[in-house]
CSV table of C-alpha atoms in Angstrom, one decimal:
chain,number,residue,atom,x,y,z
A,1,MET,CA,103.4,11.9,-154.7
A,2,SER,CA,104.8,9.2,-156.9
A,3,LYS,CA,102.5,7.5,-159.4
A,4,LEU,CA,101.5,4.0,-158.6
A,5,PRO,CA,103.0,1.3,-160.8
A,6,SER,CA,100.7,-0.2,-163.4
A,7,LEU,CA,98.6,-3.2,-162.4
A,8,ALA,CA,98.5,-4.2,-166.1
A,9,GLN,CA,102.3,-4.1,-166.3
A,10,ALA,CA,102.6,-6.2,-163.0
A,11,ILE,CA,100.4,-8.9,-164.5
A,12,SER,CA,102.2,-8.7,-167.8
A,13,ASP,CA,105.5,-9.2,-165.9
A,14,LEU,CA,103.9,-12.1,-164.0
A,15,ASN,CA,104.7,-10.3,-160.7
A,16,GLU,CA,102.1,-11.8,-158.5
A,17,SER,CA,103.1,-10.1,-155.2
A,18,LEU,CA,103.1,-6.7,-156.8
A,19,ALA,CA,99.9,-7.3,-158.6
A,20,MET,CA,98.1,-8.3,-155.4
A,21,GLU,CA,99.5,-5.3,-153.5
A,22,LEU,CA,98.3,-3.0,-156.3
A,23,VAL,CA,94.8,-4.5,-156.3
A,24,LYS,CA,94.5,-3.9,-152.5
A,25,LEU,CA,95.8,-0.3,-152.9
A,26,ARG,CA,93.4,0.4,-155.8
A,27,LEU,CA,90.5,-0.8,-153.6
A,28,ASP,CA,91.7,1.3,-150.6
A,29,MET,CA,91.9,4.3,-152.9
A,30,GLY,CA,88.3,3.9,-154.0
A,31,ALA,CA,88.8,2.3,-157.5
A,32,THR,CA,85.8,0.4,-158.7
A,33,PRO,CA,86.0,-3.4,-159.2
A,34,LEU,CA,85.2,-2.7,-162.9
A,35,ASP,CA,88.2,-0.4,-163.3
A,36,ILE,CA,90.5,-3.0,-161.7
A,37,VAL,CA,89.1,-5.9,-163.8
A,38,GLU,CA,89.7,-3.7,-166.9
A,39,GLU,CA,93.4,-3.2,-165.9
A,40,CYS,CA,93.6,-7.0,-165.4
A,41,ARG,CA,92.2,-7.5,-168.8
A,42,ASN,CA,94.8,-5.3,-170.4
A,43,GLY,CA,97.5,-7.2,-168.5
A,44,MET,CA,96.2,-10.5,-169.7
A,45,ILE,CA,96.1,-9.3,-173.3
A,46,ALA,CA,99.8,-8.3,-172.9
A,47,VAL,CA,100.6,-11.8,-171.5
A,48,GLY,CA,99.0,-13.3,-174.6
A,49,GLU,CA,101.0,-11.0,-176.9
A,50,ARG,CA,104.2,-12.0,-175.2
A,51,TYR,CA,103.3,-15.6,-175.6
A,52,SER,CA,102.6,-15.1,-179.3
A,53,ARG,CA,106.1,-13.5,-179.7
A,54,GLY,CA,107.7,-16.5,-178.0
A,55,GLU,CA,108.7,-14.5,-174.9
A,56,TYR,CA,106.4,-16.6,-172.7
A,57,PHE,CA,105.6,-20.3,-172.7
A,58,LEU,CA,102.6,-22.4,-171.6
A,59,GLY,CA,103.6,-22.4,-168.0
A,60,ASP,CA,103.6,-18.6,-168.1
A,61,LEU,CA,100.1,-18.6,-169.4
A,62,VAL,CA,99.0,-20.9,-166.6
A,63,LEU,CA,100.8,-18.6,-164.0
A,64,SER,CA,99.0,-15.5,-165.4
A,65,ALA,CA,95.6,-17.3,-165.1
A,66,GLU,CA,96.5,-18.1,-161.4
A,67,ILE,CA,97.3,-14.5,-160.7
A,68,PHE,CA,94.0,-13.4,-162.2
A,69,HIS,CA,92.2,-16.0,-160.1
A,70,GLU,CA,93.9,-14.7,-157.0
A,71,ILE,CA,92.9,-11.1,-157.8
A,72,MET,CA,89.3,-12.2,-158.4
A,73,GLN,CA,89.3,-13.8,-154.9
A,74,VAL,CA,90.1,-10.4,-153.5
A,75,LEU,CA,87.6,-8.5,-155.7
A,76,THR,CA,84.6,-10.8,-155.3
A,77,PRO,CA,83.5,-9.4,-151.9
A,78,ALA,CA,83.6,-5.9,-153.5
A,79,LEU,CA,81.7,-7.1,-156.5
A,80,ASP,CA,79.0,-8.6,-154.3
A,81,LYS,CA,78.4,-5.3,-152.7
A,82,LYS,CA,78.1,-3.5,-156.0
A,83,VAL,CA,75.6,-6.0,-157.5
A,84,THR,CA,71.9,-5.2,-156.8
A,85,HIS,CA,69.7,-7.8,-155.2
A,86,LYS,CA,67.8,-8.2,-158.5
A,87,PRO,CA,70.3,-9.1,-161.3
A,88,VAL,CA,70.3,-7.5,-164.7
A,89,GLY,CA,69.9,-11.0,-166.1
A,90,LYS,CA,71.0,-14.6,-165.7
A,91,ILE,CA,73.7,-16.2,-167.9
A,92,VAL,CA,75.0,-19.7,-168.2
A,93,PHE,CA,78.6,-19.6,-169.3
A,94,GLY,CA,81.2,-22.3,-170.1
A,95,THR,CA,83.9,-23.5,-172.5
A,96,VAL,CA,82.6,-26.1,-174.9
A,97,GLU,CA,83.4,-29.8,-174.7
A,98,GLY,CA,87.0,-30.7,-175.7
A,99,ASP,CA,88.4,-27.3,-174.9
A,100,ILE,CA,90.0,-26.4,-171.6
A,101,HIS,CA,90.9,-22.8,-172.2
A,102,ASP,CA,89.4,-20.4,-169.6
A,103,ILE,CA,91.3,-17.1,-169.4
A,104,GLY,CA,89.0,-15.3,-171.8
A,105,LYS,CA,85.9,-16.9,-170.1
A,106,ASN,CA,87.0,-15.8,-166.7
A,107,ILE,CA,87.7,-12.2,-167.7
A,108,THR,CA,84.3,-11.9,-169.4
A,109,ILE,CA,82.5,-13.4,-166.4
A,110,SER,CA,84.2,-10.9,-164.1
A,111,LEU,CA,83.1,-8.0,-166.3
A,112,LEU,CA,79.5,-9.4,-166.6
A,113,ARG,CA,79.3,-9.6,-162.8
A,114,CYS,CA,80.6,-6.1,-162.5
A,115,HIS,CA,77.7,-5.0,-164.6
A,116,GLY,CA,75.1,-6.8,-162.4
A,117,PHE,CA,74.6,-10.1,-164.3
A,118,GLU,CA,74.2,-13.3,-162.3
A,119,VAL,CA,76.5,-15.8,-164.0
A,120,CYS,CA,76.6,-19.6,-163.6
A,121,ASP,CA,80.1,-20.6,-164.5
A,122,LEU,CA,80.2,-24.2,-165.7
A,123,GLY,CA,84.0,-24.2,-166.2
A,124,VAL,CA,85.7,-25.9,-169.1
A,125,ASN,CA,85.2,-29.0,-171.3
A,126,VAL,CA,81.4,-28.8,-170.8
A,127,PRO,CA,79.3,-31.4,-172.6
A,128,PRO,CA,76.1,-30.1,-174.4
A,129,ASP,CA,73.6,-31.8,-172.0
A,130,LYS,CA,75.2,-30.0,-169.0
A,131,PHE,CA,74.5,-26.6,-170.6
A,132,ILE,CA,70.9,-27.7,-171.1
A,133,HIS,CA,70.6,-28.9,-167.5
A,134,TYR,CA,71.8,-25.5,-166.1
A,135,LEU,CA,69.7,-23.5,-168.5
A,136,LYS,CA,66.7,-25.3,-167.1
A,137,GLU,CA,68.0,-25.0,-163.5
A,138,THR,CA,68.7,-21.3,-163.6
A,139,GLY,CA,66.1,-20.1,-166.1
A,140,ALA,CA,68.8,-18.1,-167.8
A,141,SER,CA,67.9,-16.2,-171.0
A,142,ILE,CA,71.5,-16.0,-172.2
A,143,LEU,CA,74.1,-18.8,-173.0
A,144,CYS,CA,77.7,-17.8,-173.5
A,145,LEU,CA,80.0,-20.3,-175.0
A,146,SER,CA,83.8,-20.0,-175.1
A,147,ILE,CA,85.9,-21.8,-177.7
A,148,LEU,CA,89.6,-21.5,-178.7
A,149,LEU,CA,90.1,-24.7,-180.6
A,150,SER,CA,88.9,-25.1,-184.1
A,151,SER,CA,88.7,-28.9,-183.5
A,152,CYS,CA,85.8,-28.1,-181.1
A,153,PHE,CA,83.6,-26.4,-183.7
A,154,GLY,CA,81.5,-29.6,-184.0
A,155,ALA,CA,80.9,-29.6,-180.2
A,156,LEU,CA,79.9,-25.9,-180.4
A,157,GLN,CA,77.4,-26.7,-183.1
A,158,ARG,CA,76.0,-29.7,-181.3
A,159,THR,CA,75.5,-27.6,-178.1
A,160,ILE,CA,73.6,-24.9,-179.9
A,161,ASN,CA,71.5,-27.4,-181.8
A,162,LEU,CA,70.5,-29.0,-178.5
A,163,VAL,CA,69.7,-25.5,-177.1
A,164,ARG,CA,67.4,-24.8,-180.1
A,165,LEU,CA,65.6,-28.2,-179.6
A,166,PHE,CA,65.2,-27.4,-175.9
A,167,ASP,CA,64.2,-23.8,-176.6
A,168,SER,CA,62.2,-24.0,-179.9
A,169,ARG,CA,60.8,-20.4,-179.4
A,170,ARG,CA,64.4,-19.1,-179.3
A,171,ARG,CA,63.9,-17.3,-176.0
A,172,ILE,CA,67.5,-18.0,-175.1
A,173,LYS,CA,70.1,-15.9,-176.8
A,174,VAL,CA,73.5,-17.6,-177.6
A,175,LEU,CA,76.7,-15.7,-177.7
A,176,ILE,CA,80.0,-17.3,-178.7
A,177,GLY,CA,83.5,-15.9,-178.0
A,178,GLY,CA,87.1,-16.8,-178.5
A,179,LEU,CA,88.5,-18.1,-181.8
A,180,VAL,CA,85.3,-17.2,-183.7
A,181,ASN,CA,84.1,-15.0,-186.5
A,182,GLU,CA,80.9,-14.5,-188.6
A,183,LYS,CA,81.5,-17.8,-190.5
A,184,VAL,CA,81.7,-19.7,-187.2
A,185,ARG,CA,78.5,-18.0,-186.0
A,186,GLU,CA,76.7,-19.0,-189.1
A,187,TYR,CA,78.0,-22.6,-188.9
A,188,SER,CA,77.1,-23.0,-185.2
A,189,GLY,CA,73.8,-21.1,-185.3
A,190,ALA,CA,74.7,-18.7,-182.5
A,191,ASP,CA,73.0,-15.3,-182.3
A,192,ASP,CA,76.2,-13.2,-182.1
A,193,TRP,CA,79.9,-13.6,-181.7
A,194,VAL,CA,82.8,-11.6,-180.0
A,195,THR,CA,86.5,-11.6,-179.6
A,196,ASP,CA,86.5,-8.8,-177.0
A,197,ALA,CA,85.1,-9.2,-173.5
A,198,ARG,CA,83.8,-5.7,-173.2
A,199,ARG,CA,81.8,-6.0,-176.4
A,200,GLY,CA,80.4,-9.3,-175.1
A,201,VAL,CA,79.1,-7.4,-172.0
A,202,THR,CA,77.5,-4.7,-174.3
A,203,ILE,CA,75.7,-7.4,-176.4
A,204,CYS,CA,74.3,-9.0,-173.2
A,205,GLN,CA,73.1,-5.7,-171.9
A,206,LYS,CA,71.4,-4.9,-175.2
A,207,TRP,CA,69.7,-8.3,-175.1
A,208,MET,CA,68.4,-7.6,-171.6
A,209,GLY,CA,67.2,-4.1,-172.6
A,210,VAL,CA,69.5,-2.2,-170.3
A,211,LEU,CA,71.3,-0.3,-173.2
């Protein structure tokens, strides 16, 4: 029996029809949604690397994001079946004001949902007060902020400052991801930072006491 083509490679090659076919085959063969999302993550990383080398352009990045979105439309019903009625924890997630990047955010949210988290996705270019509104609305104990533009560091800091005013007892943990490091964490006042989606999931699990 011949080996199935790589889903990660299909995404890297921006072959939408093959990627969708492989996702459905993986599900039919009993692959877990988490395994499939991980393959997608590897494919999206490869797309980013090809963009960095000048092989791909902005339009190609947009296309890869659309392919990932289509895959998640297929996986969502399977993810819903895997998630227990009582979530591991509630998370509010969004890209900070002034930044419209969402690929990393979307991959991380997919992984978080695979691990049983209930995630409220606010999208991109989210003003600070909107984060506060949904933290109140959901009662979430974790806020995840995505940022890929250094020009938005000020918005990142303003958002976290507002969260600290709202939550003076620091019940809410703040995780930042994207174009970040320890210096950005110190500047913004976040509790931790990541550049890798899987590590982000691990940190949230530890905060919720499930690891």
